[in-house]
Coordinates of N, CA, C and O in Angstrom, one line a residue:
M1 N -49.6 33.7 -47.0 CA -49.9 33.4 -45.5 C -49.0 35.0 -45.2 O -48.6 35.4 -46.0
T2 N -49.7 34.9 -43.7 CA -48.7 36.4 -43.3 C -48.1 36.3 -42.1 O -48.3 35.0 -41.3
S3 N -47.2 36.9 -41.9 CA -46.1 36.8 -41.1 C -46.6 38.1 -39.8 O -46.7 39.4 -40.3
S4 N -46.2 37.7 -38.6 CA -46.9 39.3 -37.6 C -45.9 38.7 -37.1 O -45.8 38.1 -36.1
C5 N -45.0 39.5 -36.6 CA -44.2 40.3 -35.1 C -44.4 41.1 -34.0 O -44.8 42.2 -34.5
R6 N -45.0 41.0 -32.9 CA -45.4 42.3 -31.7 C -45.2 41.7 -30.2 O -44.8 40.8 -29.9
R7 N -45.1 42.6 -29.8 CA -44.5 42.6 -28.1 C -45.4 43.0 -27.7 O -46.2 43.9 -27.9
L8 N -46.1 42.4 -26.5 CA -47.4 42.6 -26.4 C -47.4 43.3 -24.7 O -46.0 42.8 -24.1
P9 N -47.8 43.9 -23.9 CA -48.2 44.3 -22.7 C -48.4 43.3 -21.7 O -48.8 42.0 -22.3
H10 N -47.6 43.0 -20.8 CA -48.0 42.3 -19.5 C -48.8 42.6 -18.6 O -48.8 43.6 -18.2
V11 N -49.0 41.5 -17.9 CA -50.3 41.8 -17.4 C -50.0 40.7 -16.0 O -49.9 39.7 -15.8
L12 N -50.4 41.2 -14.9 CA -49.9 40.4 -13.5 C -50.8 39.6 -13.6 O -52.2 39.4 -13.5
L13 N -50.6 38.2 -13.5 CA -50.8 37.4 -13.3 C -50.9 36.0 -11.9 O -51.8 35.3 -12.5
G14 N -50.0 36.6 -11.0 CA -50.6 35.5 -10.0 C -49.3 35.1 -10.0 O -48.2 34.6 -10.9
P15 N -48.4 34.7 -8.7 CA -46.8 34.1 -8.6 C -46.7 32.8 -9.6 O -45.6 32.7 -9.9
S16 N -47.8 32.1 -9.6 CA -47.5 30.3 -10.0 C -47.3 31.2 -11.6 O -46.4 30.6 -12.3
A17 N -47.8 32.0 -12.5 CA -47.7 32.5 -13.8 C -46.1 33.1 -14.0 O -45.8 32.6 -14.9
A18 N -46.1 33.8 -12.7 CA -44.6 34.4 -13.0 C -43.7 32.9 -13.1 O -42.7 33.5 -13.6
L19 N -43.3 31.9 -12.6 CA -42.7 31.2 -12.9 C -42.9 30.6 -14.3 O -41.6 30.2 -14.7
V20 N -43.7 30.4 -14.5 CA -44.2 29.5 -16.0 C -43.7 30.8 -17.5 O -43.3 30.6 -18.1
L21 N -44.4 32.3 -17.3 CA -44.2 32.8 -18.3 C -43.1 33.7 -18.3 O -43.1 34.9 -17.0
M22 N -42.3 33.8 -19.2 CA -41.4 34.9 -19.5 C -41.9 36.2 -20.5 O -43.5 36.3 -20.9
A23 N -41.0 37.0 -20.8 CA -41.6 38.5 -21.1 C -41.8 38.8 -22.3 O -41.5 40.1 -22.8
A24 N -41.5 38.3 -23.4 CA -41.3 38.6 -24.5 C -42.6 37.8 -25.6 O -42.4 36.5 -25.6
A25 N -42.5 38.3 -26.9 CA -43.5 37.6 -27.6 C -42.5 37.9 -29.3 O -41.8 38.3 -29.7
G26 N -43.0 36.4 -29.7 CA -42.0 36.2 -30.9 C -42.7 36.2 -32.2 O -43.4 37.1 -32.1
C27 N -42.4 35.5 -33.3 CA -43.1 35.8 -34.3 C -43.9 34.8 -34.8 O -43.5 33.7 -34.3
T28 N -45.1 34.9 -35.7 CA -45.7 33.4 -36.5 C -45.9 33.6 -37.8 O -46.2 34.8 -38.0
S29 N -46.1 32.7 -38.1 CA -47.0 33.1 -39.3 C -48.2 32.1 -39.6 O -48.5 30.7 -38.5
T30 N -49.0 32.6 -39.8 CA -51.2 32.1 -40.0 C -51.5 32.3 -40.9 O -51.0 32.7 -42.0
G31 N -52.3 30.9 -41.2 CA -53.0 30.8 -42.9 C -53.7 32.3 -42.7 O -54.2 32.3 -42.2
P32 N -54.5 32.1 -44.0 CA -55.4 33.1 -44.0 C -56.8 32.7 -43.1 O -58.1 33.5 -42.6
S33 N -57.3 31.4 -42.3 CA -58.5 31.1 -41.7 C -58.1 30.1 -41.3 O -57.1 28.9 -42.2
A34 N -58.2 29.9 -40.1 CA -57.9 28.6 -39.2 C -58.9 27.7 -38.8 O -60.5 28.2 -39.6
S35 N -58.8 26.4 -38.7 CA -59.7 25.7 -38.6 C -59.3 24.6 -37.5 O -58.5 24.4 -36.9
V36 N -60.6 24.2 -36.4 CA -60.2 23.6 -35.2 C -61.5 22.4 -35.4 O -62.7 22.6 -36.2
T37 N -61.1 21.3 -34.3 CA -62.5 20.8 -34.1 C -63.4 21.1 -33.3 O -62.9 21.7 -31.8
V38 N -64.4 21.1 -33.5 CA -65.3 21.0 -32.6 C -65.8 20.1 -31.2 O -65.7 19.3 -31.9
P39 N -65.5 20.6 -30.2 CA -65.5 19.9 -28.9 C -67.0 19.3 -29.0 O -67.6 19.6 -29.6
A40 N -67.4 18.4 -28.3 CA -68.6 17.3 -28.1 C -69.3 17.6 -26.7 O -69.3 15.9 -26.4
P41 N -69.1 18.5 -25.8 CA -69.3 18.0 -24.5 C -70.7 17.9 -24.1 O -72.0 17.9 -24.7
S42 N -71.3 17.5 -23.0 CA -72.7 17.4 -22.2 C -73.7 18.4 -22.5 O -73.1 19.3 -22.8
S43 N -74.7 17.8 -22.2 CA -76.0 18.9 -22.8 C -75.6 20.2 -21.3 O -75.8 21.8 -21.8
E44 N -75.2 19.7 -20.5 CA -75.1 21.4 -19.2 C -73.5 21.8 -20.0 O -73.8 23.2 -20.1
A45 N -72.3 21.6 -20.2 CA -70.9 22.4 -20.4 C -71.7 23.0 -22.1 O -71.1 23.7 -21.5
A46 N -72.1 22.3 -22.8 CA -73.1 23.3 -23.9 C -73.8 24.0 -23.9 O -73.6 25.4 -24.0
A47 N -75.3 24.4 -22.5 CA -75.4 25.8 -22.0 C -73.9 26.8 -22.0 O -74.5 27.7 -22.3
Y48 N -73.1 26.3 -20.9 CA -72.3 27.4 -20.2 C -71.7 27.4 -21.0 O -71.5 29.0 -21.2
C49 N -71.3 26.9 -22.3 CA -70.3 27.5 -23.5 C -71.4 28.3 -24.5 O -70.7 29.1 -25.0
R50 N -72.5 27.9 -25.1 CA -72.9 28.6 -25.8 C -73.3 30.4 -24.3 O -73.2 31.1 -25.2
A51 N -73.4 30.1 -23.5 CA -73.6 31.8 -22.6 C -72.3 32.4 -22.7 O -71.9 33.3 -22.8
L52 N -71.0 31.6 -23.1 CA -69.6 32.3 -22.8 C -69.3 33.0 -24.2 O -69.1 33.8 -24.5
H53 N -69.6 31.9 -25.1 CA -69.4 32.3 -26.6 C -69.8 33.7 -27.0 O -69.8 34.9 -27.8
K54 N -71.3 34.3 -25.7 CA -71.8 35.9 -25.8 C -71.4 37.0 -25.5 O -71.3 37.9 -26.0
E55 N -70.1 36.7 -24.5 CA -69.8 37.4 -23.9 C -68.3 37.4 -24.3 O -67.6 38.1 -23.6
L56 N -67.6 36.7 -25.5 CA -66.5 36.7 -25.4 C -66.3 38.5 -26.1 O -67.0 38.4 -26.5
P57 N -65.0 38.6 -26.0 CA -64.7 40.3 -26.1 C -64.4 40.1 -28.0 O -64.2 38.7 -28.8
S58 N -64.3 41.2 -28.3 CA -64.2 41.1 -30.0 C -63.1 40.9 -30.3 O -62.3 41.2 -31.6
S59 N -62.2 41.7 -29.4 CA -60.3 42.0 -29.8 C -60.0 40.9 -28.4 O -60.4 41.5 -27.6
V60 N -58.8 40.8 -29.0 CA -58.0 40.4 -28.0 C -56.4 40.3 -27.6 O -56.2 40.3 -29.5
A61 N -55.8 40.8 -27.4 CA -54.2 41.3 -27.7 C -53.7 42.5 -28.8 O -53.0 42.1 -29.3
G62 N -55.2 42.9 -29.0 CA -54.9 43.9 -30.1 C -55.4 42.9 -31.8 O -55.5 43.9 -32.5
L63 N -55.4 42.0 -31.7 CA -56.4 41.1 -32.6 C -57.6 41.3 -32.6 O -58.4 40.8 -31.6
E64 N -58.3 41.4 -33.9 CA -59.5 40.8 -34.1 C -60.1 40.0 -33.9 O -59.7 38.9 -34.1
R65 N -61.5 39.8 -33.7 CA -62.6 38.3 -34.0 C -62.2 37.8 -35.3 O -62.9 38.6 -35.9
S66 N -62.1 36.3 -35.1 CA -62.0 35.9 -36.8 C -62.2 34.1 -36.4 O -61.2 33.4 -36.0
D67 N -63.5 33.7 -36.0 CA -64.2 32.2 -35.9 C -63.3 31.5 -36.6 O -63.7 32.1 -37.7
P68 N -63.1 30.7 -35.9 CA -62.3 29.4 -37.0 C -63.5 28.8 -37.9 O -64.7 28.8 -37.1
A69 N -62.9 27.7 -38.4 CA -64.5 27.1 -39.3 C -63.9 25.9 -38.7 O -62.9 25.0 -38.1
P70 N -65.1 24.6 -39.3 CA -66.3 25.2 -38.7 C -67.2 26.4 -37.8 O -66.4 26.0 -36.5
R71 N -67.8 27.1 -38.4 CA -68.8 27.8 -36.9 C -69.1 27.2 -36.3 O -70.3 26.3 -36.0
S72 N -69.0 27.5 -34.7 CA -69.5 27.2 -33.4 C -69.8 27.7 -32.6 O -69.1 28.9 -32.4
D73 N -70.8 27.8 -31.8 CA -71.2 28.4 -30.5 C -69.8 28.0 -29.5 O -70.1 28.4 -28.0
L74 N -69.2 27.0 -29.6 CA -68.0 26.0 -28.7 C -67.2 26.4 -29.5 O -65.9 26.3 -28.6
T75 N -66.6 27.5 -30.7 CA -65.2 27.9 -30.6 C -65.2 29.6 -30.9 O -65.9 29.8 -31.7
A76 N -64.4 29.8 -30.9 CA -63.7 31.3 -31.3 C -62.4 31.7 -31.5 O -61.2 30.5 -31.0
G77 N -62.0 32.9 -32.3 CA -60.9 32.7 -32.4 C -60.9 34.3 -33.0 O -61.7 34.9 -33.4
W78 N -59.1 34.6 -32.8 CA -58.8 36.1 -32.8 C -57.5 36.0 -33.4 O -56.7 35.1 -33.3
G79 N -57.9 37.0 -34.7 CA -55.8 37.4 -35.4 C -55.6 36.1 -36.5 O -55.0 35.1 -36.1
D80 N -56.6 35.3 -36.8 CA -56.7 34.2 -38.0 C -55.6 33.0 -37.1 O -55.5 32.2 -38.1
G81 N -56.3 32.7 -35.9 CA -55.8 31.6 -35.6 C -54.6 31.8 -34.3 O -54.1 30.7 -33.7
A82 N -54.2 32.6 -34.3 CA -53.4 33.2 -33.3 C -53.7 32.8 -31.8 O -52.6 32.7 -31.3
I83 N -55.1 32.9 -31.8 CA -55.8 32.4 -30.5 C -56.8 32.1 -31.0 O -57.8 32.4 -31.3
V84 N -56.8 30.5 -29.9 CA -58.0 30.4 -30.7 C -58.7 29.6 -29.2 O -58.1 29.2 -28.2
L85 N -60.3 30.1 -29.2 CA -60.8 28.9 -27.6 C -61.3 27.8 -28.2 O -62.1 28.2 -29.2
R86 N -62.0 27.3 -27.5 CA -62.6 25.9 -26.7 C -63.1 25.9 -26.3 O -62.7 25.5 -25.2
C87 N -64.7 25.4 -26.1 CA -64.9 25.4 -25.0 C -66.2 23.5 -25.0 O -66.5 23.5 -26.2
G88 N -66.0 23.2 -23.4 CA -66.6 22.0 -23.7 C -65.3 21.0 -24.1 O -66.1 19.7 -24.4
V89 N -64.5 20.8 -24.0 CA -63.6 19.8 -24.1 C -63.5 18.8 -23.2 O -63.7 19.7 -21.8
P90 N -62.6 18.4 -23.3 CA -62.8 16.9 -22.4 C -61.6 17.0 -21.5 O -60.9 18.5 -21.6
R91 N -62.0 16.8 -19.9 CA -60.5 17.1 -18.9 C -59.7 16.6 -19.6 O -59.3 15.5 -19.7
P92 N -58.3 17.3 -19.7 CA -57.0 16.9 -20.4 C -56.3 15.6 -19.0 O -56.5 15.9 -17.5
A93 N -55.8 14.9 -19.5 CA -55.4 13.7 -18.4 C -53.9 14.5 -18.1 O -53.8 13.8 -16.8
K94 N -53.5 15.8 -18.6 CA -52.2 16.4 -17.9 C -52.8 16.8 -16.7 O -51.6 17.2 -15.4
M95 N -54.1 16.8 -16.2 CA -54.5 17.9 -14.9 C -54.4 16.2 -13.6 O -54.2 17.0 -12.6
D96 N -54.0 15.3 -14.1 CA -53.6 14.3 -13.3 C -52.5 14.5 -12.7 O -51.6 13.7 -11.6
D97 N -51.5 15.0 -13.1 CA -49.9 15.6 -13.3 C -50.0 16.6 -12.3 O -50.0 17.7 -12.2
A98 N -49.1 15.9 -10.9 CA -49.3 16.8 -9.4 C -47.9 17.9 -9.9 O -48.1 18.8 -9.2
Q99 N -47.1 17.8 -10.9 CA -46.1 18.4 -11.5 C -46.9 19.7 -12.6 O -45.8 20.1 -13.4
A100 N -48.1 19.4 -13.4 CA -48.5 20.6 -13.9 C -48.1 21.6 -13.6 O -49.0 21.6 -12.2
K101 N -48.4 22.6 -14.7 CA -48.0 24.0 -14.5 C -49.4 24.6 -14.3 O -50.4 24.5 -15.6
A102 N -49.3 25.9 -13.8 CA -50.3 26.4 -13.6 C -49.9 27.9 -13.7 O -49.2 29.1 -13.5
A103 N -51.5 28.4 -14.3 CA -51.5 30.2 -14.1 C -52.8 30.5 -13.6 O -54.1 30.2 -13.8
E104 N -52.8 31.8 -12.9 CA -54.0 32.5 -12.5 C -54.0 34.1 -13.1 O -53.1 34.8 -13.8
A105 N -55.3 33.9 -13.7 CA -55.7 35.2 -14.6 C -56.8 35.5 -14.4 O -58.1 35.4 -14.2
D106 N -56.8 36.9 -12.8 CA -58.0 38.3 -12.9 C -59.2 37.2 -12.5 O -60.4 37.0 -12.6
G107 N -58.6 35.6 -11.3 CA -59.5 35.3 -11.0 C -59.9 33.7 -11.3 O -60.6 32.8 -10.9
V108 N -59.3 33.0 -12.9 CA -59.4 32.5 -13.2 C -58.0 31.5 -13.4 O -57.5 31.5 -13.5
N109 N -58.7 30.2 -13.2 CA -57.4 29.3 -12.7 C -56.9 28.7 -14.6 O -58.1 27.8 -14.4
W110 N -55.6 28.4 -14.8 CA -55.6 27.3 -16.4 C -54.4 27.3 -15.9 O -53.5 27.1 -15.0
M111 N -54.5 25.4 -16.4 CA -53.9 24.7 -16.5 C -52.9 24.9 -17.9 O -53.0 24.9 -19.1
L112 N -51.2 24.8 -17.8 CA -50.9 24.9 -18.8 C -50.0 23.9 -19.6 O -49.3 22.6 -19.2
E113 N -50.0 23.4 -20.4 CA -49.3 22.4 -21.6 C -48.9 23.1 -22.4 O -48.9 23.8 -23.7
Q114 N -47.5 23.1 -22.4 CA -46.2 23.0 -23.7 C -46.7 22.4 -24.9 O -47.0 20.7 -24.2
R115 N -46.9 23.2 -26.0 CA -46.8 22.3 -26.9 C -45.6 22.2 -28.2 O -44.8 23.2 -27.9
E116 N -45.1 21.1 -28.7 CA -43.9 20.6 -28.8 C -43.8 21.6 -30.3 O -42.4 22.6 -29.7
D117 N -44.5 22.2 -31.2 CA -43.7 23.1 -32.3 C -44.4 24.0 -32.0 O -44.6 24.9 -33.2
D118 N -45.1 24.4 -31.3 CA -46.5 25.8 -31.4 C -46.1 26.3 -30.1 O -45.6 26.2 -29.2
G119 N -47.3 27.0 -30.1 CA -47.8 28.1 -28.8 C -48.4 27.2 -27.2 O -48.4 25.5 -27.7
P120 N -48.6 27.7 -26.2 CA -48.5 26.8 -25.1 C -50.5 26.8 -25.4 O -51.3 27.2 -26.2
R121 N -51.0 25.7 -24.4 CA -52.4 25.8 -24.6 C -52.7 25.8 -23.1 O -51.9 25.3 -22.1
F122 N -53.9 26.2 -22.5 CA -54.2 26.6 -21.1 C -55.6 26.1 -21.5 O -56.7 26.1 -22.2
T123 N -56.1 25.1 -20.1 CA -57.4 25.1 -20.0 C -57.7 25.3 -18.5 O -56.9 25.3 -17.4
T124 N -59.0 25.8 -18.6 CA -59.5 26.0 -16.5 C -59.6 24.9 -16.3 O -59.6 23.6 -16.7
T125 N -59.4 25.0 -15.1 CA -59.9 24.6 -14.1 C -60.5 24.6 -13.1 O -60.5 26.0 -13.1
L126 N -61.1 23.4 -12.4 CA -62.5 24.1 -11.0 C -63.8 24.7 -12.1 O -63.9 25.9 -11.2
R127 N -63.9 24.7 -13.0 CA -65.2 24.8 -13.6 C -65.2 23.5 -13.9 O -65.7 22.8 -14.3
K128 N -67.1 24.1 -14.3 CA -67.8 22.8 -14.9 C -67.8 22.7 -16.4 O -68.6 21.6 -16.8
A129 N -67.4 23.6 -17.0 CA -67.2 23.4 -18.4 C -65.7 23.7 -18.6 O -65.1 24.5 -18.1
Y130 N -64.9 22.8 -19.4 CA -63.7 23.0 -19.5 C -63.2 23.9 -21.0 O -63.8 23.6 -21.5
V131 N -62.7 25.3 -20.5 CA -62.3 26.1 -21.7 C -61.0 25.9 -21.9 O -60.0 25.7 -21.0
E132 N -60.6 25.6 -23.7 CA -59.3 25.4 -24.0 C -59.1 26.5 -24.4 O -59.4 27.3 -24.9
V133 N -57.4 27.7 -24.1 CA -56.9 28.7 -24.8 C -56.2 28.2 -25.6 O -54.5 27.6 -25.2
T134 N -55.9 28.1 -27.2 CA -54.5 27.5 -27.6 C -53.7 29.2 -28.1 O -54.6 30.0 -29.1
L135 N -52.5 29.5 -27.8 CA -52.3 30.8 -28.1 C -51.0 30.5 -29.4 O -49.9 29.2 -28.9
S136 N -50.7 30.9 -30.1 CA -49.8 30.7 -31.5 C -48.0 30.9 -30.4 O -47.9 31.3 -29.9
A137 N -47.3 30.2 -31.7 CA -45.7 30.2 -31.3 C -45.7 31.8 -30.8 O -44.7 32.2 -30.3
A138 N -46.5 33.2 -31.4 CA -46.4 34.1 -31.0 C -46.1 34.6 -29.1 O -45.7 35.3 -29.2
Y139 N -47.2 33.9 -28.7 CA -47.4 34.1 -27.3 C -46.6 32.8 -26.4 O -47.1 32.6 -25.4
A140 N -45.7 32.2 -27.0 CA -44.7 31.0 -26.1 C -44.6 31.3 -24.7 O -44.7 30.5 -24.0
H141 N -44.3 32.8 -24.7 CA -43.7 33.4 -23.1 C -44.9 34.3 -22.9 O -44.1 35.2 -21.7
D142 N -45.6 34.4 -23.1 CA -46.8 35.3 -22.7 C -48.1 35.4 -22.7 O -48.9 34.6 -23.9
A143 N -48.5 34.9 -21.6 CA -50.2 34.4 -21.3 C -51.0 35.7 -21.2 O -52.2 35.7 -20.7
T144 N -50.7 36.5 -21.6 CA -51.4 38.2 -21.7 C -52.7 37.8 -22.3 O -53.6 38.5 -21.1
P145 N -53.4 37.0 -22.9 CA -54.8 37.2 -23.7 C -55.1 36.5 -22.8 O -56.7 36.7 -22.3
L146 N -54.9 35.1 -21.7 CA -55.8 34.7 -20.6 C -56.7 35.8 -20.0 O -57.8 35.8 -19.8
A147 N -56.4 37.3 -19.4 CA -56.5 38.4 -19.0 C -58.0 38.4 -19.6 O -58.9 38.9 -19.2
A148 N -58.0 38.4 -21.2 CA -59.2 38.8 -21.6 C -60.1 38.0 -21.7 O -61.5 38.5 -22.0
F149 N -60.2 36.5 -21.2 CA -61.2 35.6 -21.2 C -61.7 35.8 -19.7 O -63.0 35.2 -20.0
A150 N -60.8 36.2 -18.9 CA -61.4 36.2 -17.3 C -62.8 36.5 -16.8 O -63.3 35.7 -16.2
S151 N -63.1 37.4 -17.3 CA -64.9 38.6 -17.2 C -65.7 37.7 -17.5 O -66.5 36.9 -16.9
A152 N -65.9 36.5 -19.3 CA -66.8 36.2 -19.5 C -66.8 34.6 -18.5 O -67.9 34.0 -18.5
V153 N -64.9 34.0 -18.3 CA -65.3 32.5 -18.2 C -66.0 32.7 -16.6 O -67.0 31.9 -16.3
K154 N -65.9 33.7 -15.7 CA -66.5 33.5 -14.1 C -67.9 34.0 -14.3 O -68.4 33.5 -14.1
K155 N -68.6 35.0 -15.4 CA -69.7 35.4 -15.7 C -70.4 33.8 -15.6 O -71.5 33.8 -15.4
T156 N -70.2 33.0 -16.6 CA -71.1 32.2 -17.4 C -70.8 30.6 -17.4 O -71.2 29.9 -17.3
V157 N -69.7 30.8 -16.8 CA -69.1 29.0 -16.5 C -68.7 28.9 -15.1 O -67.8 29.3 -14.7
P158 N -69.4 27.9 -14.2 CA -69.7 28.6 -12.8 C -68.4 27.8 -12.2 O -68.0 27.0 -13.0
S159 N -68.0 28.2 -11.2 CA -66.9 26.9 -10.6 C -67.3 25.9 -10.2 O -68.8 25.4 -9.8
S160 N -66.5 24.7 -10.2 CA -67.1 23.4 -10.0 C -66.9 23.2 -8.1 O -67.1 21.9 -7.7
L161 N -66.2 24.1 -7.9 CA -66.2 24.0 -6.1 C -67.2 23.9 -5.4 O -67.8 24.4 -5.8

């Protein structure tokens, strides 16, 4: 296992993000390789996800891309599991909660779910395919990495409005 501690730069994510997100990054331990469940989206959503996969950045928050197992055009990762993206996930039930918290990063809206013993999970809203980004505990109060995905999401996953 490796341990990493880092302080990340802050990016203005919008007023709703200011209520949700605070200023510091912590420490986390990650294993040598991450493993994730590959989503099973509709063929339409899978096509958007394949296009997104081609546009994803090679590094996010200073972490190099290291896709999780099993390899798929529907998943991507950075920093051996510190940041994991899954495209084509089902609509989260939490989106029905009027009290759900959200963040906006460079024109992409994300719903926030705090996970019990880990970092946050963000899922795009108002898109034709749901894109989920999970962050390790090191990002418990820092959604800066979301800005790295905004351009690719806007380019490849159309708005559902």
